[in-house]
XYZ file of C-alpha atoms in Angstrom:
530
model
C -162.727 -198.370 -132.258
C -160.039 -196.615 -130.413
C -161.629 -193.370 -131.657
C -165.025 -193.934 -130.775
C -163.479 -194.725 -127.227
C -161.584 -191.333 -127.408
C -164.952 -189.202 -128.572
C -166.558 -191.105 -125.920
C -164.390 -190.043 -123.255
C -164.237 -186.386 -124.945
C -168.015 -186.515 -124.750
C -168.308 -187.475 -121.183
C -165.541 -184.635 -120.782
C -167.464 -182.285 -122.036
C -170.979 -183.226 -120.231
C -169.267 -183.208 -116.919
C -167.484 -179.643 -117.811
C -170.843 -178.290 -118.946
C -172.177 -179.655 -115.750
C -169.839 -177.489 -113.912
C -170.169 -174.897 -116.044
C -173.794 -174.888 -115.011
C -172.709 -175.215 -111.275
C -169.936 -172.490 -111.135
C -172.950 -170.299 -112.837
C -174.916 -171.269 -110.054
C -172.743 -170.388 -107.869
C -171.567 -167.587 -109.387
C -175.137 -166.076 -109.435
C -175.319 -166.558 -105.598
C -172.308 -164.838 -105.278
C -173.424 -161.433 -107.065
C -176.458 -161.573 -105.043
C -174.370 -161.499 -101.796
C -172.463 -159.203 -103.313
C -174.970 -156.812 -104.110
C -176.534 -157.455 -100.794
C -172.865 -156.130 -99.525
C -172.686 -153.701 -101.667
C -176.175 -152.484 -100.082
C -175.392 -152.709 -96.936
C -171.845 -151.025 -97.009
C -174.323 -148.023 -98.809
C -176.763 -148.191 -95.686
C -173.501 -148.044 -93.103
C -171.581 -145.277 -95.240
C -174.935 -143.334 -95.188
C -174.897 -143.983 -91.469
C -171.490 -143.173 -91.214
C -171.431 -139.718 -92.960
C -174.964 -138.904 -90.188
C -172.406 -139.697 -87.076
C -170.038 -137.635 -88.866
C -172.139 -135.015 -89.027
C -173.800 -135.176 -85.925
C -170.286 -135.321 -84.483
C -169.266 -132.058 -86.218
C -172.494 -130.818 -84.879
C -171.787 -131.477 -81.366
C -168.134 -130.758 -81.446
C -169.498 -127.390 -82.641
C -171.750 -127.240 -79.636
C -169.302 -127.905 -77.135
C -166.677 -125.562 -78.855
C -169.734 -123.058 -78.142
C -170.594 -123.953 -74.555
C -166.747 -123.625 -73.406
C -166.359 -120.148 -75.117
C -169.627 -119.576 -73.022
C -167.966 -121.053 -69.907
C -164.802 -119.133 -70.511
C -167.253 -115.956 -70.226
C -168.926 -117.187 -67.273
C -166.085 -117.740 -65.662
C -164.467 -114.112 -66.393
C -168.043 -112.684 -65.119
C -167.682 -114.798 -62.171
C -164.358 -113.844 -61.578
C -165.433 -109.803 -61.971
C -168.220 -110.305 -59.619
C -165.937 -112.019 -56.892
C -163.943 -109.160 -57.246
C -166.293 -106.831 -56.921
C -167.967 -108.633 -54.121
C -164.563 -108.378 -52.200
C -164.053 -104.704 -53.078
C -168.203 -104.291 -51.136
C -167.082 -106.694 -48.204
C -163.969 -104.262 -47.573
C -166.604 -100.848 -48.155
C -168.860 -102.846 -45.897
C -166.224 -103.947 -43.086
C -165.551 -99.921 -43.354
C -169.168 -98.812 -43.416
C -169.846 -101.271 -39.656
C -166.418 -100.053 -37.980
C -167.678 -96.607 -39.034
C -171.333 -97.136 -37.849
C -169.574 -99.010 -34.570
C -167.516 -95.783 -34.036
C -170.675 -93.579 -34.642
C -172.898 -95.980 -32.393
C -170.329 -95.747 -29.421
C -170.238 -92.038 -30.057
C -174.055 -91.476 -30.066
C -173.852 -94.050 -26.986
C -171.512 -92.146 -25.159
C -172.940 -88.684 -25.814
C -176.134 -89.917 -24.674
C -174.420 -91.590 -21.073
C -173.166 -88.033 -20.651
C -176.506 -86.206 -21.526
C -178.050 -88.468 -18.995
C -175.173 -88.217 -16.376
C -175.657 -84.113 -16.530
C -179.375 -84.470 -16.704
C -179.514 -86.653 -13.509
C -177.027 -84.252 -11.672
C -178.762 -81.263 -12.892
C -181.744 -83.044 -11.427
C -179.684 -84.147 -8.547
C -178.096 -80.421 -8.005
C -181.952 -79.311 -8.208
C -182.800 -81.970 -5.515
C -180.128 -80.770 -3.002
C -181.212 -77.224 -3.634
C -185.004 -77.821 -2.926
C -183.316 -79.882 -0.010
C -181.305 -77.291 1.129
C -183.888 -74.685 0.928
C -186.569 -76.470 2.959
C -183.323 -77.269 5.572
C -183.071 -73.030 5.434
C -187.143 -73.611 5.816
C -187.264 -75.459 8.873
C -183.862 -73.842 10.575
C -186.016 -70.840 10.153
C -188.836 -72.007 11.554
C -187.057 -74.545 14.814
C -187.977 -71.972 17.339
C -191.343 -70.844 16.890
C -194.232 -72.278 18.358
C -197.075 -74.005 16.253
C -200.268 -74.239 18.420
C -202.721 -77.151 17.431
C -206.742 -76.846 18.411
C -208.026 -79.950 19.767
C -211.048 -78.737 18.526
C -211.903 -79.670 14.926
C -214.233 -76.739 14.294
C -212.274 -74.317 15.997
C -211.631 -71.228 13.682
C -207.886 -70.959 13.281
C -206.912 -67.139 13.853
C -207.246 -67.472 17.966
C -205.138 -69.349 19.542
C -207.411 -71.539 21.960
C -206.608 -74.352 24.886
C -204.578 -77.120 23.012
C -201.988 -78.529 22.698
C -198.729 -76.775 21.745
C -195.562 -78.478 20.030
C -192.219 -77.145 18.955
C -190.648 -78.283 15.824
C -187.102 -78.910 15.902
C -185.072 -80.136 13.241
C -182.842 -83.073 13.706
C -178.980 -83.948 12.657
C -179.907 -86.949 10.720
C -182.553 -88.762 9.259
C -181.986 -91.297 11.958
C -182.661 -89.214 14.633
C -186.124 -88.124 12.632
C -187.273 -91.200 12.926
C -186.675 -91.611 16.319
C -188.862 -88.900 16.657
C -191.504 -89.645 14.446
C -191.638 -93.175 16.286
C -191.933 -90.756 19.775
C -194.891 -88.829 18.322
C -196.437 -91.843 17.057
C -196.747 -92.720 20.926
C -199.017 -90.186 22.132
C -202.221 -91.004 23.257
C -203.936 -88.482 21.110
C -203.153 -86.376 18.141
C -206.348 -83.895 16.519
C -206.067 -84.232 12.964
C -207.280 -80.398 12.540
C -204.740 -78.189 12.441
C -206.564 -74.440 11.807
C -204.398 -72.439 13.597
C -201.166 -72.381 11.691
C -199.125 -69.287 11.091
C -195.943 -71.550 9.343
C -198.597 -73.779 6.896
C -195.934 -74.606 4.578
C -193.434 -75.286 7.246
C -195.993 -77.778 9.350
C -196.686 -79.101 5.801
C -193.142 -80.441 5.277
C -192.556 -81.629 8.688
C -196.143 -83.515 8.393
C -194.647 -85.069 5.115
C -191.430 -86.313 6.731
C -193.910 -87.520 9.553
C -196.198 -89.014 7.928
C -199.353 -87.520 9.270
C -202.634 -88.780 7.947
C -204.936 -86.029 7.563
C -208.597 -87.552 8.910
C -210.962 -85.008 10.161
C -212.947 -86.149 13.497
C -210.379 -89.065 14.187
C -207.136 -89.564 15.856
C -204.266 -90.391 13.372
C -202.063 -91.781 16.992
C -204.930 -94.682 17.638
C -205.348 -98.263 16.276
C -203.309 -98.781 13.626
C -204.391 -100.239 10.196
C -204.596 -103.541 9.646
C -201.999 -105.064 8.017
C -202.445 -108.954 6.135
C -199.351 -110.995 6.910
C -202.057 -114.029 6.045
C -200.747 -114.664 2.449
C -199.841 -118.903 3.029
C -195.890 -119.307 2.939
C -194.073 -122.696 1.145
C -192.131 -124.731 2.743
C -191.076 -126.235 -0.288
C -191.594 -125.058 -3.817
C -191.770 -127.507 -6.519
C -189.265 -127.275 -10.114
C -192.250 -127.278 -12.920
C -191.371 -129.866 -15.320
C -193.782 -129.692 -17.877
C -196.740 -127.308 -19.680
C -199.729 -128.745 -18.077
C -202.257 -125.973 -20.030
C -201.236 -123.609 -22.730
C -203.825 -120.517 -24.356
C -203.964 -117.557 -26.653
C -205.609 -115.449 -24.171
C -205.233 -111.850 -25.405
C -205.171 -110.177 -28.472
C -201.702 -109.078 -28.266
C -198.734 -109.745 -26.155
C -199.428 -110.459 -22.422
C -197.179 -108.065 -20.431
C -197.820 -109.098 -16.729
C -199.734 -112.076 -14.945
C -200.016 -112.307 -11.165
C -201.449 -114.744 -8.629
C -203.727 -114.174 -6.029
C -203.000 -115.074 -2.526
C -205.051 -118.279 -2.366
C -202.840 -119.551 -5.506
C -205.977 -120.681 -7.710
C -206.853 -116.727 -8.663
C -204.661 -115.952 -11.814
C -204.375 -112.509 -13.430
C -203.499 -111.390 -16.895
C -202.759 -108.349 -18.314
C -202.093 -106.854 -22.099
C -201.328 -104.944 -24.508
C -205.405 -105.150 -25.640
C -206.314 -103.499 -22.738
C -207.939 -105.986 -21.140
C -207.801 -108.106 -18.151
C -208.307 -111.025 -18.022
C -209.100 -113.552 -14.255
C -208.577 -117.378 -14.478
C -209.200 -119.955 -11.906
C -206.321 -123.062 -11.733
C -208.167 -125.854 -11.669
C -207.123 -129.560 -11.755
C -203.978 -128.394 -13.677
C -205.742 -126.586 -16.390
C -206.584 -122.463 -16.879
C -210.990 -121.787 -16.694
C -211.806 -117.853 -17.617
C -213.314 -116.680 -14.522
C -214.079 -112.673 -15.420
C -213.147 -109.732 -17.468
C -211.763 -106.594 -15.868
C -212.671 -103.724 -18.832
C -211.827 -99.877 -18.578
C -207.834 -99.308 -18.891
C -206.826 -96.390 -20.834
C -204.037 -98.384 -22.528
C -201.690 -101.155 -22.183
C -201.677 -102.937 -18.920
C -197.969 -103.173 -17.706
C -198.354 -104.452 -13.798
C -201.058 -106.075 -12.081
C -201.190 -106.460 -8.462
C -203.663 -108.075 -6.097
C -204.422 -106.151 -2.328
C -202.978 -108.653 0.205
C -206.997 -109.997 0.867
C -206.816 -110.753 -2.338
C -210.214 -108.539 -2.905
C -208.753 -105.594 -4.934
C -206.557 -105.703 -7.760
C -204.353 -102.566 -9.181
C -202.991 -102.750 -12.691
C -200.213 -99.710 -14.641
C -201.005 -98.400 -17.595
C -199.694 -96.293 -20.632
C -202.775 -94.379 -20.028
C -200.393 -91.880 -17.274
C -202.702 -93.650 -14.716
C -202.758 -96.367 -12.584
C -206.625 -98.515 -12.094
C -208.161 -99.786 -9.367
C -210.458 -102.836 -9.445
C -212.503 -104.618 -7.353
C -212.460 -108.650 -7.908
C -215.421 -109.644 -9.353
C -216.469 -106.133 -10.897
C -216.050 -105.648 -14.777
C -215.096 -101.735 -14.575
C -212.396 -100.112 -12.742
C -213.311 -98.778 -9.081
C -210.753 -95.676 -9.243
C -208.549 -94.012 -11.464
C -204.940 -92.913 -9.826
C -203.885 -90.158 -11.654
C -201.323 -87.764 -11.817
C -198.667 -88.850 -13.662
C -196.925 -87.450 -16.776
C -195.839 -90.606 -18.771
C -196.632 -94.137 -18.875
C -196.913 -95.966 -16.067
C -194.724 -99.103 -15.695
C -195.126 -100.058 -12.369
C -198.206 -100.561 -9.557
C -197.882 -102.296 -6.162
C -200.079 -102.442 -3.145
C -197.929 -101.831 0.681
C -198.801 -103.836 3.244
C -202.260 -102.971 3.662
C -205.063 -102.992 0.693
C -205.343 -98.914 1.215
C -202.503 -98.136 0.557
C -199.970 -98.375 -2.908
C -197.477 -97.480 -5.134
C -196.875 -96.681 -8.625
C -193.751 -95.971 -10.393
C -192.964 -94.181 -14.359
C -191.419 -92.909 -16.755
C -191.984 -89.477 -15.998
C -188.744 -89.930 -13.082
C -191.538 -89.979 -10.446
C -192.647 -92.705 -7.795
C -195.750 -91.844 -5.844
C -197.781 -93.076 -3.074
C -201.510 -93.469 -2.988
C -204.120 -93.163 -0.256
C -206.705 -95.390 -1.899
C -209.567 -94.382 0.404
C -209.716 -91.169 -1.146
C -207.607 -91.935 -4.183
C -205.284 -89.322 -3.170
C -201.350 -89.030 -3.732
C -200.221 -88.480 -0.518
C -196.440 -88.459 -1.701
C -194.070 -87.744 -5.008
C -190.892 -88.611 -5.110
C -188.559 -87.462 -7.509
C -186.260 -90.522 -8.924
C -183.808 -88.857 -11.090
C -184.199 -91.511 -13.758
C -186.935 -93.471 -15.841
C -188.744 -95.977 -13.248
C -189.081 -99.598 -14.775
C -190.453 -101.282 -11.515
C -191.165 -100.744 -7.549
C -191.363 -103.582 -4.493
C -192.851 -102.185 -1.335
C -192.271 -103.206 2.294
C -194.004 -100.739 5.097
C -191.892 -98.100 5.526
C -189.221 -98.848 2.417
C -189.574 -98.205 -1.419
C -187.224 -99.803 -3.946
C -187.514 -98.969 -7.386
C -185.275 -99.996 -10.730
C -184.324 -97.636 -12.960
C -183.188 -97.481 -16.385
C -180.107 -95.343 -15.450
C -178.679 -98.796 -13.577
C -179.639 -98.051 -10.138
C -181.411 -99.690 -7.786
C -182.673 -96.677 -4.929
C -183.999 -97.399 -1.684
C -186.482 -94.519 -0.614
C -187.973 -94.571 3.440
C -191.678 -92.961 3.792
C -190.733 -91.474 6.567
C -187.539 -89.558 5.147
C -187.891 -87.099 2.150
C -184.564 -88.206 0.674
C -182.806 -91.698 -1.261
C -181.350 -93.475 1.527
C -179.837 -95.894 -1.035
C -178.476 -96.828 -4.238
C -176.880 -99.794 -5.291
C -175.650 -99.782 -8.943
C -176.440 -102.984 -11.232
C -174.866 -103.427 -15.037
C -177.116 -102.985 -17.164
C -181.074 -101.252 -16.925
C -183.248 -102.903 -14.362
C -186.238 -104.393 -15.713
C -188.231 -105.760 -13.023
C -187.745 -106.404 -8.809
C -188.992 -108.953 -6.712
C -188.856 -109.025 -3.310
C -188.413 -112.295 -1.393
C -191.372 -113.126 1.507
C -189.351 -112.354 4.379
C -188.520 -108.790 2.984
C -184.639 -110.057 3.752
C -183.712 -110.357 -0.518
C -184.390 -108.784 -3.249
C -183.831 -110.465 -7.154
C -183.172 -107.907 -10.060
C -183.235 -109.082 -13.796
C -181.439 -106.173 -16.464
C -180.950 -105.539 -19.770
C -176.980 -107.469 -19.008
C -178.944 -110.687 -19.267
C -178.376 -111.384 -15.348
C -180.221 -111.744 -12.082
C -178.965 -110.293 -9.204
C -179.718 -111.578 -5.494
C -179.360 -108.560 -3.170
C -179.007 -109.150 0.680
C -181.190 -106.269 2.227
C -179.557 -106.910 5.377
C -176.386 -105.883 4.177
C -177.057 -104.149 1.273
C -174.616 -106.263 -1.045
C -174.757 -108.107 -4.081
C -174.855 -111.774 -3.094
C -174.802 -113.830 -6.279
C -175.310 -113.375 -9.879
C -177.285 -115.458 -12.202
C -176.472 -115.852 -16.093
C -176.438 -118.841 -18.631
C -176.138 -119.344 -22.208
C -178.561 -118.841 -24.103
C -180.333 -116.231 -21.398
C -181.331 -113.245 -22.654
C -183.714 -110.387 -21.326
C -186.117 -109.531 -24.111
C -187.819 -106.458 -23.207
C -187.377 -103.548 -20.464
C -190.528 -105.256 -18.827
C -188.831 -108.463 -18.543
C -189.943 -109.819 -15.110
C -187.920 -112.179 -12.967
C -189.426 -113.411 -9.678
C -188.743 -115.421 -6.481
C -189.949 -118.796 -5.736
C -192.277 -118.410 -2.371
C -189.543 -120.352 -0.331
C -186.945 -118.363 -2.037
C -184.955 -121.536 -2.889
C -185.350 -120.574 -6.551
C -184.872 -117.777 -9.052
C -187.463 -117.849 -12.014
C -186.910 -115.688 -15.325
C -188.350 -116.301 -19.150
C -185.652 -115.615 -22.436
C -186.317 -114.126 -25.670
C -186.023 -117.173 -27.189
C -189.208 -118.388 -25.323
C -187.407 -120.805 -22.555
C -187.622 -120.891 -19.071
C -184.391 -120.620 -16.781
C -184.438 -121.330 -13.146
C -181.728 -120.743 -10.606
C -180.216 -122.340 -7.596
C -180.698 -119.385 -5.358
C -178.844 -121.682 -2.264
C -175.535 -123.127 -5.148
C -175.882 -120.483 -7.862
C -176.143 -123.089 -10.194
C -178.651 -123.593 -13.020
C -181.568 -125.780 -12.379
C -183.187 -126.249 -15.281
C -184.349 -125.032 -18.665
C -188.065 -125.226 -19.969
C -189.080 -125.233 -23.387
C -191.390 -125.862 -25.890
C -194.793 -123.980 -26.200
C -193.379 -120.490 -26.078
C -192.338 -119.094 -29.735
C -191.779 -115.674 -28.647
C -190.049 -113.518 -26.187
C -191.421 -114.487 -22.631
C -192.525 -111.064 -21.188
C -193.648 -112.375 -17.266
C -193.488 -115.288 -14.842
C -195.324 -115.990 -11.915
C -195.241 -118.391 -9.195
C -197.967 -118.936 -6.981
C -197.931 -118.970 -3.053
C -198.397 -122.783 -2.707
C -195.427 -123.480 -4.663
C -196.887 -125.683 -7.366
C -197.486 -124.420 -10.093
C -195.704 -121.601 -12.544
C -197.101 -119.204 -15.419
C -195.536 -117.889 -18.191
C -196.784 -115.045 -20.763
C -195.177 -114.263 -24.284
C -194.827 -112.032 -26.668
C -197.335 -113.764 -29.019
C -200.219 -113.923 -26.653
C -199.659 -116.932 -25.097
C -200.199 -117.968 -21.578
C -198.543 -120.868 -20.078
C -199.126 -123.282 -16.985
C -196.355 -125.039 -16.026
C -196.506 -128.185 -13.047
């Protein structure tokens, strides 16, 4: 019995270790299968491990590359600063050396031009001198005048007989010539002369007007002091109207009397009249027939004619509301720069580049006077008797119609590039290649103030500069387009315009009434400013 209980037990033993047996297998078997899942795995990842290896190698190669390239970069870099400092210190030498040659060339040409203008001066006081010898020569005989026109001039007839004398000083011809003026009546046919050259160079310093069949001591010609003077002038403030209205740059623009009559002129050749009205620029008429570029334009003080310079050696003569030019002034040898009418619409002057300024007769489109200027003539203003003209040599000269010589010269820094005379003939403004204006007191003949900002500079020799009509302003344009206007009464800068000009402003203009301004560039454009 007590076996059976013992191979019981040992049974029961043995079923529960097989049942384990079975279990541990079971288990066992799961186990292997995560193992070889491991096993797989730790394959995939050391697969993955040896590509990042690689690619590492790879791009530890590539940057072991790209710094050897950087290294050589940087020693390039390094050669080509150096060698960039070695050309900054050839090129620092080359400008001091090109400095050194400019101030050379700039001083040999100051002296060429100081010996030109006093061989030219020296010349000028020997044709001075030798028509003094002239006229000392000639101070005590007798020139007989027919009152007769038609007279034949061998015989001396019944007239009138005068005796030339030459005065001290130019003061004292004047006198004189204001004496002779006097006389009731002066025959304007002189046929009987046996000094003709003589008579002719006392008539010049005179002033005779030779008119056949008429008196040159009667009326007088009529002079137009009707041009409207401001009280007041008003500061534009903004660009009311703004056109492209030439084909090139505009070099000179003008108002008529009446203030709603505009003129253009350009480098094209033409032109061109524009009425002001309501704030805003209407074409009004085409002036054709210049030789060249148009560097002046003037009206007559009626406001019928207009005169315009050209580069054609040749000043034109049109009359307002006629397409071609009425007369042709010629006579010059160079461009013209300059054309202004005197007092009265017949008569006017030009001035050039050819060192002469010359008066017309425009009745018979005649030159009734050269002067010899010494220098090249950038602009004239005109009173009745007196001629001022600007000069590229700095000089301002003063010249009398009544007196063969300068009576003047005021020296300015830098060459003059325009004048403008103030309405009462009492100032005078001056813009030059210094960047300044200048306001001259005629009555004194000084310098009174000077005018300069920043930012201010003249852009051309043509630059103009002009008065406001009250002369309580001074009105200039910059090559960098703006507008600068002066305090003429404090000195002080008024204000600055900008905006529509993108190019050198070449001329300004302010009309009579005071109201309105015009500007002209560079790039064609014509401004109206309110």
């Amino acid at each position: 019995m007590k076996w059976q209980e013992e191979e019981k037990e040992l049974q029961l033993d043995c079923g529960e270790m097989a049942y384990q047996v079975v279990v541990k297998s079971a288990a066992l078997g799961a186990l292997e299968s995560e193992l070889e899942e491991r096993q797989s795995r730790l394959a995939t990842l050391e697969a993955r491990v040896a590509q990042l290896r690689e690619a590492r190698a790879q791009q530890a190669r590539q940057v072991h590359a790209r710094r050897a390239g950087h290294a050589a970069r940087r020693a390039a870099y390094e050669a080509l600063r150096a060698h960039a400092r070695l050309q900054e210190a050839a090129l620092r030498e080359l400008e001091e050396e090109a400095r050194d040659l400019l101030e050379r060339l700039v001083q040999r040409k100051a002296r060429a031009a100081a010996e030109c203008n006093l061989r030219l001066e020296r010349r000028e006081r020997a044709k001075q001198a030798r028509v003094s010898q002239e006229l000392k020569k000639a101070v005590k005989r007798t020139v007989s005048i027919s009152e007769n026109p038609d007279t034949p001039g061998d015989g001396i007839k019944e007239g009138v007989e005068m005796t030339l004398a030459l005065p001290a000083e130019p003061h004292f011809l004047e006198s004189e010539a204001d004496e002779k003026w006097k006389r009731s009546y002066r025959s304007a046919s002189a046929t009987s002369l046996t000094l003709s050259r003589c008579v002719d160079v006392v008539k010049g310093l005179l002033d005779f007007k030779k008119r056949r069949g008429h008196s040159i001591g009667g009326i007088p010609e009529q002079r137009y002091q009707s041009i409207p003077v401001c009280v007041a002038a008003q500061l534009p403030t903004w660009a009311q109207d703004v056109l492209d209205a030439h084909l090139s740059e505009v070099n000179a623009v003008r108002f008529g009397p009446n203030s709603s009559l505009l003129a253009t002129g350009g480098a094209d050749r033409l032109i061109h009249l524009w009425n002001v009205v309501g704030g805003h620029l209407e074409a009004n008429h085409t002036l054709e027939g210049a030789g060249g570029s148009i560097t002046s334009v003037d009206f007559d003080p009626s406001g019928s004619q207009l005169l315009a310079a050209t580069y054609n050696q040749a000043a034109q003569l049109w009359k307002v509301g006629e397409a071609q030019s009425k007369e042709t002034l010629s006579g010059h040898t160079d461009k013209v720069t300059a054309a202004k009418f005197k007092l009265t619409r017949h008569h006017a002057v030009t001035g050039s580049r050819d060192r002469t300024v010359k008066e017309w007769d425009l009745n018979r489109a005649y030159c009734s006077r050269t002067i010899n200027v010494l220098s090249y003539c950038n602009d004239v203003v005109c009173g009745d008797h007196v001629i001022i003209s600007g000069h590229n040599d700095q000089k301002i000269r003063f010249w009398d119609s009544r007196v063969p010589s300068c009576i003047q010269i005021i020296p300015v820094q830098g060459r003059v590039t325009s004048l403008s005379l103030s309405h009462d003939h009492l100032h005078l403004l001056s813009c030059s290649r210094d960047d300044t204006l200048k306001v001259i007191d005629l009555r004194v003949s000084n310098i009174r103030q000077v005018f300069s900002a920043d930012g201010f500079k003249c852009g051309s020799d043509w630059t103009k500069a002009v008065f406001s009509p009250d002369r309580s302003y001074a009105l200039a344009g910059s090559c960098d387009g703006a507008l600068y206007i002066w305090d003429v009464n404090t000195g002080k800068l008024e204000r600055t315009l900008r905006g529509p000009h993108c190019a050198a402003v070449n001329a300004v203009a302010w009309c009579y009434s005071g109201s309105h301004v015009v500007s002209t560039d560079q790039a064609r454009k014509i401004v109206l400013w309110h």
